[in-house]
């Protein structure tokens, strides 16, 4: 990146020149200062905490681990706040740079625009003159090319036409004017094309005239040939009628021979059909036997596959289900009538599957025993918990009954004291001190009654 120099406005009588590279370096250093402080402390943290193991199973070890984590985490939490503050400060500087740049550009454009308009006006005027000249030259060149194309198209226009049409085309082309006023410096080129085209048209005229003369001679020859052709056709017609009569006689003889041949072919075809029918029956019987053989092979394979897949089928089954599968294997009849030449293979598969099922049955029996013991233990624990809960409920009920009895006694005392306080007959006989004692007892009983009720 090229270094850019910015001339600052004079301040305090001195002009300062500051490079943008230096300013950016200073801004970057200031923005990273706080982060550098945190970064500098990472080395000390590594020495203090890296690869250090805490005995978090103890209270002291857990407390030390938490303090170490807090020491590192506090520094880490500071980083996003520092980044956010520095980015905000840099954003303000960037906004101020944008504003100042726009002001300077506007001031420079105020000086540049009048000069640019003068230069642009002169360049536009010269460009308009050049464009007008090029347009006129292009139009002149187009006229020349159009004239040449029209002239060169004349032979193609009259190709294949009569000598009369070609002569008219020569007369019309010869009358086309060619001058310097029309084509300028290209007049010679247009005239050369015109002369060459006239020469070519003249050759075409001579060829057309020769062709027309030749066609007239050919027409006379065709007339003579037509007369000869008619004579030959008459002779051919007579000969054809004779040949047709001979053909009819020949066809009659051939019809008799064909009838005899067709009869022989029908008899031969009947014999061939019978042979084919018997061959089809034999082929169908052979195919049926082959299908039955293939189906029996599939059935045998399916039985062997069922024996082999028995352990996989009962992989998650209970011990009882596996025992049933073992009984089914043991009771399976493996003889040649069911397995043909694969009887030994079926017996080996049954032996292998039985061994696997025996192991699976032992494993399932052990698993179910463990599960049964676990369930019994869980039921026992649950019953003990329920008994303890019932005992606790009985104790709470007894305590509640005792409290209720005390509350009733307190209520009776409360009623008695209340009656004494309200008795008019004792009003003059009870001293003030005795009345005070009764009043205190009344308040205590009232408070006790309220507490007991609660």
Short mmCIF file of C-alpha atoms in Angstrom, two decimals:
data_model
loop_
_atom_site.label_atom_id
_atom_site.label_comp_id
_atom_site.label_asym_id
_atom_site.label_seq_id
_atom_site.Cartn_x
_atom_site.Cartn_y
_atom_site.Cartn_z
CA UNK A 1 0.00 0.00 0.00
CA UNK A 2 1.45 3.36 -1.09
CA UNK A 3 2.10 5.81 1.71
CA UNK A 4 -0.20 8.81 1.46
CA UNK A 5 0.81 12.27 2.72
CA UNK A 6 -1.86 14.59 4.08
CA UNK A 7 -1.07 18.27 4.56
CA UNK A 8 -2.76 19.51 7.71
CA UNK A 9 -4.13 23.02 8.04
CA UNK A 10 -1.74 25.47 9.81
CA UNK A 11 -2.25 25.43 13.57
CA UNK A 12 -0.49 27.71 16.12
CA UNK A 13 1.68 29.07 13.28
CA UNK A 14 3.26 25.68 12.36
CA UNK A 15 2.41 23.22 9.50
CA UNK A 16 2.42 19.58 10.57
CA UNK A 17 2.81 16.69 8.11
CA UNK A 18 1.43 13.35 9.38
CA UNK A 19 1.55 10.14 7.40
CA UNK A 20 -1.56 7.98 7.38
CA UNK A 21 0.63 4.95 8.10
CA UNK A 22 1.98 6.53 11.29
CA UNK A 23 -1.50 7.64 12.37
CA UNK A 24 -2.90 4.14 11.85
CA UNK A 25 0.00 2.63 13.82
CA UNK A 26 -0.63 5.04 16.70
CA UNK A 27 -4.38 4.31 16.64
CA UNK A 28 -3.73 0.56 16.56
CA UNK A 29 -1.28 0.78 19.48
CA UNK A 30 -3.77 2.76 21.55
CA UNK A 31 -6.64 0.35 20.72
CA UNK A 32 -4.58 -2.73 21.65
CA UNK A 33 -3.00 -1.24 24.79
CA UNK A 34 -5.55 -2.66 27.25
CA UNK A 35 -5.62 -6.03 25.47
CA UNK A 36 -1.81 -6.13 25.58
CA UNK A 37 -1.95 -5.75 29.36
CA UNK A 38 -4.28 -8.77 29.58
CA UNK A 39 -2.11 -10.69 27.10
CA UNK A 40 1.03 -9.92 29.10
CA UNK A 41 -0.58 -11.50 32.17
CA UNK A 42 -1.27 -14.79 30.33
CA UNK A 43 2.32 -15.96 30.75
CA UNK A 44 2.09 -15.56 34.52
CA UNK A 45 -1.25 -17.41 34.50
CA UNK A 46 0.32 -20.25 32.50
CA UNK A 47 3.14 -20.58 35.03
CA UNK A 48 0.65 -20.53 37.86
CA UNK A 49 -2.15 -22.75 36.52
CA UNK A 50 -1.05 -24.82 33.48
CA UNK A 51 -1.18 -28.59 34.05
CA UNK A 52 -2.13 -28.04 37.69
CA UNK A 53 -4.48 -30.64 39.18
CA UNK A 54 -6.91 -29.93 42.03
CA UNK A 55 -8.34 -32.42 44.47
CA UNK A 56 -11.93 -31.31 43.80
CA UNK A 57 -13.24 -34.24 45.84
CA UNK A 58 -12.27 -32.28 48.99
CA UNK A 59 -13.70 -28.95 50.12
CA UNK A 60 -10.23 -27.30 50.18
CA UNK A 61 -9.38 -28.59 46.69
CA UNK A 62 -12.75 -27.50 45.26
CA UNK A 63 -12.35 -24.03 46.85
CA UNK A 64 -8.85 -23.66 45.37
CA UNK A 65 -10.08 -24.80 41.91
CA UNK A 66 -12.96 -22.30 41.99
CA UNK A 67 -10.62 -19.46 43.00
CA UNK A 68 -8.25 -20.35 40.15
CA UNK A 69 -11.14 -20.47 37.67
CA UNK A 70 -12.43 -17.10 38.95
CA UNK A 71 -8.95 -15.58 38.58
CA UNK A 72 -8.77 -16.66 34.91
CA UNK A 73 -12.46 -16.03 34.14
CA UNK A 74 -12.39 -12.42 35.45
CA UNK A 75 -9.61 -11.60 32.96
CA UNK A 76 -11.44 -13.41 30.14
CA UNK A 77 -14.70 -11.53 30.84
CA UNK A 78 -12.81 -8.22 30.61
CA UNK A 79 -11.68 -8.90 27.01
CA UNK A 80 -15.13 -8.53 25.27
CA UNK A 81 -15.78 -5.28 27.18
CA UNK A 82 -12.36 -3.90 26.14
CA UNK A 83 -12.96 -4.94 22.51
CA UNK A 84 -16.42 -3.33 22.51
CA UNK A 85 -15.10 -0.03 23.95
CA UNK A 86 -12.13 0.14 21.54
CA UNK A 87 -14.31 -0.69 18.52
CA UNK A 88 -16.71 2.10 19.48
CA UNK A 89 -13.79 4.56 19.76
CA UNK A 90 -12.38 3.45 16.38
CA UNK A 91 -15.85 3.78 14.83
CA UNK A 92 -16.04 7.41 16.00
CA UNK A 93 -12.61 8.11 14.49
CA UNK A 94 -13.67 6.45 11.20
CA UNK A 95 -16.85 8.55 11.09
CA UNK A 96 -14.80 11.72 11.68
CA UNK A 97 -12.34 10.69 8.90
CA UNK A 98 -15.26 10.13 6.48
CA UNK A 99 -16.74 13.56 7.29
CA UNK A 100 -13.40 15.35 6.90
CA UNK A 101 -12.66 13.49 3.65
CA UNK A 102 -16.03 14.47 2.17
CA UNK A 103 -15.39 18.14 3.10
CA UNK A 104 -11.92 18.16 1.47
CA UNK A 105 -13.23 16.42 -1.69
CA UNK A 106 -16.00 19.03 -2.00
CA UNK A 107 -13.47 21.87 -1.68
CA UNK A 108 -11.20 20.30 -4.33
CA UNK A 109 -14.14 19.71 -6.70
CA UNK A 110 -15.07 23.39 -6.39
CA UNK A 111 -11.65 24.24 -7.86
CA UNK A 112 -11.48 21.34 -10.34
CA UNK A 113 -14.96 21.50 -11.93
CA UNK A 114 -14.61 24.83 -13.90
CA UNK A 115 -11.31 23.65 -15.44
CA UNK A 116 -12.75 20.19 -16.17
CA UNK A 117 -15.80 21.77 -17.90
CA UNK A 118 -13.52 23.82 -20.24
CA UNK A 119 -11.47 20.73 -21.17
CA UNK A 120 -14.58 18.57 -21.59
CA UNK A 121 -16.26 21.16 -23.86
CA UNK A 122 -13.28 21.29 -26.22
CA UNK A 123 -12.93 17.47 -26.26
CA UNK A 124 -16.67 17.09 -27.01
CA UNK A 125 -16.43 19.61 -29.91
CA UNK A 126 -13.47 17.77 -31.49
CA UNK A 127 -15.20 14.42 -30.95
CA UNK A 128 -18.36 15.71 -32.70
CA UNK A 129 -16.32 16.88 -35.73
CA UNK A 130 -14.49 13.54 -35.89
CA UNK A 131 -17.75 11.59 -35.58
CA UNK A 132 -19.39 13.64 -38.39
CA UNK A 133 -16.41 12.97 -40.67
CA UNK A 134 -16.41 9.25 -39.88
CA UNK A 135 -20.18 9.09 -40.47
CA UNK A 136 -19.86 10.76 -43.90
CA UNK A 137 -16.98 8.44 -44.86
CA UNK A 138 -19.00 5.42 -43.71
CA UNK A 139 -22.03 6.53 -45.76
CA UNK A 140 -19.83 7.01 -48.87
CA UNK A 141 -18.24 3.58 -48.36
CA UNK A 142 -21.71 2.07 -47.90
CA UNK A 143 -22.91 3.59 -51.19
CA UNK A 144 -19.88 2.13 -52.98
CA UNK A 145 -20.39 -1.32 -51.45
CA UNK A 146 -24.12 -1.24 -52.24
CA UNK A 147 -23.46 -0.25 -55.88
CA UNK A 148 -20.85 -3.01 -56.26
CA UNK A 149 -23.15 -5.58 -54.65
CA UNK A 150 -26.03 -4.60 -56.98
CA UNK A 151 -23.74 -4.93 -60.01
CA UNK A 152 -22.30 -8.27 -58.88
CA UNK A 153 -25.82 -9.62 -58.28
CA UNK A 154 -26.87 -9.13 -61.92
CA UNK A 155 -25.48 -12.48 -63.22
CA UNK A 156 -27.17 -14.39 -60.42
CA UNK A 157 -30.49 -12.63 -61.14
CA UNK A 158 -30.56 -13.84 -64.79
CA UNK A 159 -28.94 -17.26 -64.23
CA UNK A 160 -31.02 -19.96 -65.96
CA UNK A 161 -33.15 -17.42 -67.86
CA UNK A 162 -33.52 -16.91 -71.62
CA UNK A 163 -31.09 -14.98 -73.85
CA UNK A 164 -33.73 -12.26 -74.13
CA UNK A 165 -33.69 -11.65 -70.33
CA UNK A 166 -29.87 -11.64 -70.32
CA UNK A 167 -29.77 -9.07 -73.17
CA UNK A 168 -32.15 -6.77 -71.25
CA UNK A 169 -29.92 -7.11 -68.12
CA UNK A 170 -26.83 -6.13 -70.19
CA UNK A 171 -28.67 -3.07 -71.55
CA UNK A 172 -29.80 -2.01 -68.05
CA UNK A 173 -26.31 -2.43 -66.49
CA UNK A 174 -24.66 -0.57 -69.36
CA UNK A 175 -26.95 2.41 -68.61
CA UNK A 176 -25.88 2.61 -64.90
CA UNK A 177 -23.85 5.87 -64.40
CA UNK A 178 -20.40 5.76 -62.75
CA UNK A 179 -18.73 9.11 -61.88
CA UNK A 180 -16.44 10.81 -59.37
CA UNK A 181 -19.39 12.87 -58.13
CA UNK A 182 -21.22 9.68 -57.12
CA UNK A 183 -18.38 7.47 -55.82
CA UNK A 184 -15.33 9.73 -55.37
CA UNK A 185 -12.01 7.88 -55.29
CA UNK A 186 -13.84 4.53 -55.54
CA UNK A 187 -15.31 5.40 -58.99
CA UNK A 188 -12.53 3.43 -60.74
CA UNK A 189 -13.22 0.37 -58.62
CA UNK A 190 -16.97 0.55 -59.36
CA UNK A 191 -16.27 0.99 -63.10
CA UNK A 192 -13.92 -2.06 -63.09
CA UNK A 193 -16.60 -4.20 -61.42
CA UNK A 194 -19.17 -2.95 -63.94
CA UNK A 195 -16.92 -3.81 -66.92
CA UNK A 196 -16.14 -7.29 -65.52
CA UNK A 197 -19.83 -7.95 -64.88
CA UNK A 198 -20.78 -6.81 -68.42
CA UNK A 199 -18.15 -9.17 -69.78
CA UNK A 200 -19.53 -12.02 -67.69
CA UNK A 201 -23.13 -11.25 -68.80
CA UNK A 202 -21.99 -11.20 -72.43
CA UNK A 203 -20.50 -14.70 -71.95
CA UNK A 204 -23.77 -15.83 -70.36
CA UNK A 205 -25.71 -14.38 -73.34
CA UNK A 206 -23.58 -16.31 -75.84
CA UNK A 207 -23.93 -19.51 -73.80
CA UNK A 208 -27.74 -19.03 -73.55
CA UNK A 209 -28.05 -18.48 -77.30
CA UNK A 210 -25.99 -21.62 -78.01
CA UNK A 211 -28.09 -23.57 -75.47
CA UNK A 212 -31.36 -22.41 -77.08
CA UNK A 213 -30.08 -23.47 -80.55
CA UNK A 214 -29.09 -26.84 -79.15
CA UNK A 215 -32.53 -27.22 -77.54
CA UNK A 216 -34.23 -26.59 -80.90
CA UNK A 217 -32.13 -29.33 -82.50
CA UNK A 218 -32.92 -31.66 -79.61
CA UNK A 219 -36.66 -30.98 -80.03
CA UNK A 220 -36.46 -32.13 -83.66
CA UNK A 221 -34.61 -35.25 -82.62
CA UNK A 222 -37.20 -35.95 -79.88
CA UNK A 223 -40.05 -35.74 -82.45
CA UNK A 224 -38.32 -38.35 -84.62
CA UNK A 225 -37.70 -40.51 -81.60
CA UNK A 226 -41.38 -40.26 -80.54
CA UNK A 227 -42.50 -41.57 -83.97
CA UNK A 228 -40.09 -44.48 -83.76
CA UNK A 229 -41.19 -45.15 -80.15
CA UNK A 230 -44.87 -45.38 -81.21
CA UNK A 231 -43.98 -47.91 -83.94
CA UNK A 232 -42.01 -50.01 -81.49
CA UNK A 233 -44.79 -49.84 -78.90
CA UNK A 234 -47.33 -51.22 -81.41
CA UNK A 235 -45.02 -54.13 -82.20
CA UNK A 236 -44.42 -54.69 -78.50
CA UNK A 237 -48.19 -54.71 -77.81
CA UNK A 238 -48.73 -57.49 -80.38
CA UNK A 239 -45.88 -59.50 -78.93
CA UNK A 240 -47.18 -58.89 -75.40
CA UNK A 241 -50.65 -60.27 -76.24
CA UNK A 242 -49.03 -63.44 -77.63
CA UNK A 243 -46.93 -63.80 -74.51
CA UNK A 244 -49.96 -63.24 -72.25
CA UNK A 245 -51.79 -66.14 -73.97
CA UNK A 246 -48.77 -68.34 -73.46
CA UNK A 247 -48.62 -67.18 -69.81
CA UNK A 248 -52.27 -68.11 -69.21
CA UNK A 249 -51.66 -71.62 -70.52
CA UNK A 250 -48.55 -71.88 -68.39
CA UNK A 251 -50.48 -70.63 -65.31
CA UNK A 252 -53.12 -73.34 -65.76
CA UNK A 253 -50.46 -76.05 -65.82
CA UNK A 254 -48.74 -74.49 -62.79
CA UNK A 255 -52.07 -74.34 -60.87
CA UNK A 256 -52.51 -78.11 -61.24
CA UNK A 257 -48.95 -78.74 -60.07
CA UNK A 258 -49.38 -76.26 -57.17
CA UNK A 259 -52.57 -78.02 -55.98
CA UNK A 260 -50.76 -81.35 -55.88
CA UNK A 261 -47.82 -79.75 -54.08
CA UNK A 262 -50.10 -78.04 -51.52
CA UNK A 263 -51.78 -81.37 -50.75
CA UNK A 264 -48.39 -82.95 -50.15
CA UNK A 265 -47.38 -79.99 -47.96
CA UNK A 266 -50.57 -80.30 -45.86
CA UNK A 267 -49.89 -83.97 -45.22
CA UNK A 268 -46.24 -83.21 -44.36
CA UNK A 269 -47.32 -80.32 -42.09
CA UNK A 270 -49.77 -82.58 -40.24
CA UNK A 271 -46.96 -85.04 -39.54
CA UNK A 272 -44.66 -82.19 -38.44
CA UNK A 273 -47.40 -80.78 -36.16
CA UNK A 274 -47.83 -84.15 -34.47
CA UNK A 275 -44.08 -84.45 -33.94
CA UNK A 276 -43.96 -80.89 -32.56
CA UNK A 277 -46.93 -81.59 -30.24
CA UNK A 278 -45.21 -84.62 -28.77
CA UNK A 279 -41.93 -82.68 -28.43
CA UNK A 280 -43.81 -79.85 -26.65
CA UNK A 281 -45.40 -82.31 -24.24
CA UNK A 282 -41.97 -83.82 -23.47
CA UNK A 283 -40.45 -80.33 -23.07
CA UNK A 284 -43.30 -79.22 -20.79
CA UNK A 285 -42.87 -82.38 -18.67
CA UNK A 286 -39.11 -81.74 -18.43
CA UNK A 287 -39.72 -78.09 -17.44
CA UNK A 288 -42.27 -79.15 -14.82
CA UNK A 289 -39.79 -81.65 -13.37
CA UNK A 290 -37.08 -78.93 -13.32
CA UNK A 291 -39.46 -76.44 -11.61
CA UNK A 292 -40.34 -79.05 -8.98
CA UNK A 293 -36.62 -79.76 -8.47
CA UNK A 294 -35.83 -76.05 -8.07
CA UNK A 295 -38.78 -75.53 -5.71
CA UNK A 296 -37.68 -78.52 -3.58
CA UNK A 297 -34.13 -77.07 -3.48
CA UNK A 298 -35.59 -73.73 -2.30
CA UNK A 299 -37.70 -75.51 0.35
CA UNK A 300 -34.66 -77.39 1.62
CA UNK A 301 -32.62 -74.16 1.71
CA UNK A 302 -35.46 -72.42 3.57
CA UNK A 303 -35.56 -75.24 6.17
CA UNK A 304 -31.77 -75.09 6.65
CA UNK A 305 -31.89 -71.27 6.89
CA UNK A 306 -34.65 -71.55 9.52
CA UNK A 307 -32.44 -73.94 11.56
CA UNK A 308 -29.42 -71.61 11.25
CA UNK A 309 -31.39 -68.44 12.08
CA UNK A 310 -33.01 -69.89 15.21
CA UNK A 311 -30.36 -68.37 17.58
CA UNK A 312 -30.62 -64.94 15.90
CA UNK A 313 -34.45 -65.12 16.02
CA UNK A 314 -34.38 -65.75 19.82
CA UNK A 315 -31.56 -63.29 20.60
CA UNK A 316 -33.81 -61.26 22.94
CA UNK A 317 -36.23 -64.06 23.94
CA UNK A 318 -36.92 -65.37 27.42
CA UNK A 319 -35.42 -68.58 28.78
CA UNK A 320 -38.79 -70.32 28.34
CA UNK A 321 -39.00 -69.29 24.67
CA UNK A 322 -35.41 -70.46 24.06
CA UNK A 323 -36.22 -73.77 25.77
CA UNK A 324 -39.22 -74.18 23.45
CA UNK A 325 -36.94 -73.49 20.47
CA UNK A 326 -34.50 -76.17 21.71
CA UNK A 327 -37.35 -78.68 22.02
CA UNK A 328 -38.47 -77.80 18.48
CA UNK A 329 -34.91 -78.39 17.17
CA UNK A 330 -34.61 -81.70 19.02
CA UNK A 331 -37.99 -82.84 17.70
CA UNK A 332 -37.21 -81.86 14.10
CA UNK A 333 -37.04 -84.85 11.73
CA UNK A 334 -33.91 -84.50 9.57
CA UNK A 335 -33.94 -87.33 7.00
CA UNK A 336 -33.33 -87.70 3.29
CA UNK A 337 -37.05 -87.37 2.49
CA UNK A 338 -36.93 -83.72 3.66
CA UNK A 339 -33.33 -82.68 2.87
CA UNK A 340 -32.15 -85.01 0.03
CA UNK A 341 -28.35 -84.89 -0.30
CA UNK A 342 -28.12 -81.95 2.21
CA UNK A 343 -29.18 -84.04 5.22
CA UNK A 344 -25.67 -83.92 6.72
CA UNK A 345 -25.57 -80.11 6.25
CA UNK A 346 -28.97 -79.77 7.99
CA UNK A 347 -27.81 -81.97 10.91
CA UNK A 348 -24.63 -79.86 11.27
CA UNK A 349 -26.71 -76.66 11.22
CA UNK A 350 -29.02 -78.09 13.91
CA UNK A 351 -26.02 -79.04 16.07
CA UNK A 352 -24.51 -75.54 15.72
CA UNK A 353 -27.84 -73.80 16.43
CA UNK A 354 -28.51 -76.09 19.40
CA UNK A 355 -25.13 -75.24 20.94
CA UNK A 356 -25.82 -71.51 20.47
CA UNK A 357 -29.36 -71.82 21.91
CA UNK A 358 -28.03 -73.83 24.89
CA UNK A 359 -25.58 -71.02 25.69
CA UNK A 360 -28.32 -68.43 25.17
CA UNK A 361 -30.71 -70.40 27.43
CA UNK A 362 -28.15 -70.45 30.26
CA UNK A 363 -27.49 -66.72 29.79
CA UNK A 364 -31.21 -65.90 29.71
CA UNK A 365 -31.85 -68.05 32.82
CA UNK A 366 -29.09 -66.21 34.70
CA UNK A 367 -30.33 -62.83 33.48
CA UNK A 368 -33.92 -63.58 34.56
CA UNK A 369 -32.68 -64.82 37.98
CA UNK A 370 -30.77 -61.57 38.51
CA UNK A 371 -33.75 -59.55 37.38
CA UNK A 372 -36.05 -61.53 39.73
CA UNK A 373 -33.70 -60.91 42.68
CA UNK A 374 -33.47 -57.24 41.83
CA UNK A 375 -37.28 -56.99 41.64
CA UNK A 376 -37.64 -58.80 45.01
CA UNK A 377 -35.09 -56.44 46.57
CA UNK A 378 -36.90 -53.41 45.15
CA UNK A 379 -40.25 -54.75 46.52
CA UNK A 380 -38.68 -55.35 49.96
CA UNK A 381 -37.22 -51.82 50.05
CA UNK A 382 -40.54 -50.38 48.97
CA UNK A 383 -42.42 -52.36 51.67
CA UNK A 384 -39.93 -51.20 54.34
CA UNK A 385 -40.31 -47.58 53.20
CA UNK A 386 -44.12 -47.90 53.29
CA UNK A 387 -43.99 -49.47 56.84
CA UNK A 388 -41.74 -46.64 58.07
CA UNK A 389 -44.14 -44.11 56.50
CA UNK A 390 -47.08 -45.76 58.29
CA UNK A 391 -45.21 -45.72 61.63
CA UNK A 392 -44.40 -42.05 61.13
CA UNK A 393 -48.04 -41.32 60.31
CA UNK A 394 -49.14 -43.15 63.51
CA UNK A 395 -46.67 -41.11 65.60
CA UNK A 396 -47.91 -37.87 64.07
CA UNK A 397 -51.52 -38.94 64.71
CA UNK A 398 -50.69 -39.69 68.40
CA UNK A 399 -48.99 -36.32 68.78
CA UNK A 400 -52.00 -34.64 67.19
CA UNK A 401 -54.36 -36.43 69.63
CA UNK A 402 -52.25 -35.34 72.63
CA UNK A 403 -52.22 -31.78 71.40
CA UNK A 404 -55.95 -31.93 70.86
CA UNK A 405 -56.48 -33.10 74.48
CA UNK A 406 -54.28 -30.31 75.79
CA UNK A 407 -56.19 -27.83 73.64
CA UNK A 408 -59.51 -29.01 75.13
CA UNK A 409 -58.14 -28.62 78.73
CA UNK A 410 -56.84 -25.18 77.84
CA UNK A 411 -60.22 -24.22 76.42
CA UNK A 412 -61.94 -25.38 79.67
CA UNK A 413 -59.51 -23.33 81.76
CA UNK A 414 -60.02 -20.39 79.42
CA UNK A 415 -63.78 -20.66 79.87
CA UNK A 416 -63.40 -20.90 83.69
CA UNK A 417 -61.11 -17.88 83.95
CA UNK A 418 -63.33 -15.95 81.56
CA UNK A 419 -66.30 -16.81 83.83
CA UNK A 420 -64.45 -15.61 86.95
CA UNK A 421 -63.56 -12.33 85.27
CA UNK A 422 -67.18 -11.79 84.34
CA UNK A 423 -68.70 -12.83 87.65
CA UNK A 424 -70.39 -9.79 89.32
CA UNK A 425 -70.72 -11.52 92.68
CA UNK A 426 -66.90 -11.60 93.06
CA UNK A 427 -66.39 -8.13 91.74
CA UNK A 428 -66.18 -6.54 95.22
CA UNK A 429 -64.45 -9.45 97.02
CA UNK A 430 -61.49 -9.92 94.67
CA UNK A 431 -58.56 -7.60 95.14
CA UNK A 432 -56.95 -5.81 92.26
CA UNK A 433 -53.82 -7.95 92.55
CA UNK A 434 -55.86 -11.15 92.42
CA UNK A 435 -57.82 -9.77 89.52
CA UNK A 436 -54.51 -9.03 87.74
CA UNK A 437 -53.31 -12.57 88.28
CA UNK A 438 -56.57 -13.94 86.89
CA UNK A 439 -56.25 -11.58 83.90
CA UNK A 440 -52.67 -12.80 83.18
CA UNK A 441 -53.79 -16.41 83.47
CA UNK A 442 -56.62 -15.63 81.09
CA UNK A 443 -54.21 -14.18 78.49
CA UNK A 444 -51.78 -17.11 78.79
CA UNK A 445 -54.58 -19.65 78.41
CA UNK A 446 -55.93 -17.70 75.39
CA UNK A 447 -52.49 -17.67 73.76
CA UNK A 448 -51.96 -21.39 74.49
CA UNK A 449 -55.38 -22.20 73.06
CA UNK A 450 -54.60 -20.27 69.86
CA UNK A 451 -51.18 -21.98 69.48
CA UNK A 452 -52.65 -25.44 70.10
CA UNK A 453 -55.37 -24.85 67.53
CA UNK A 454 -52.79 -23.80 64.97
#
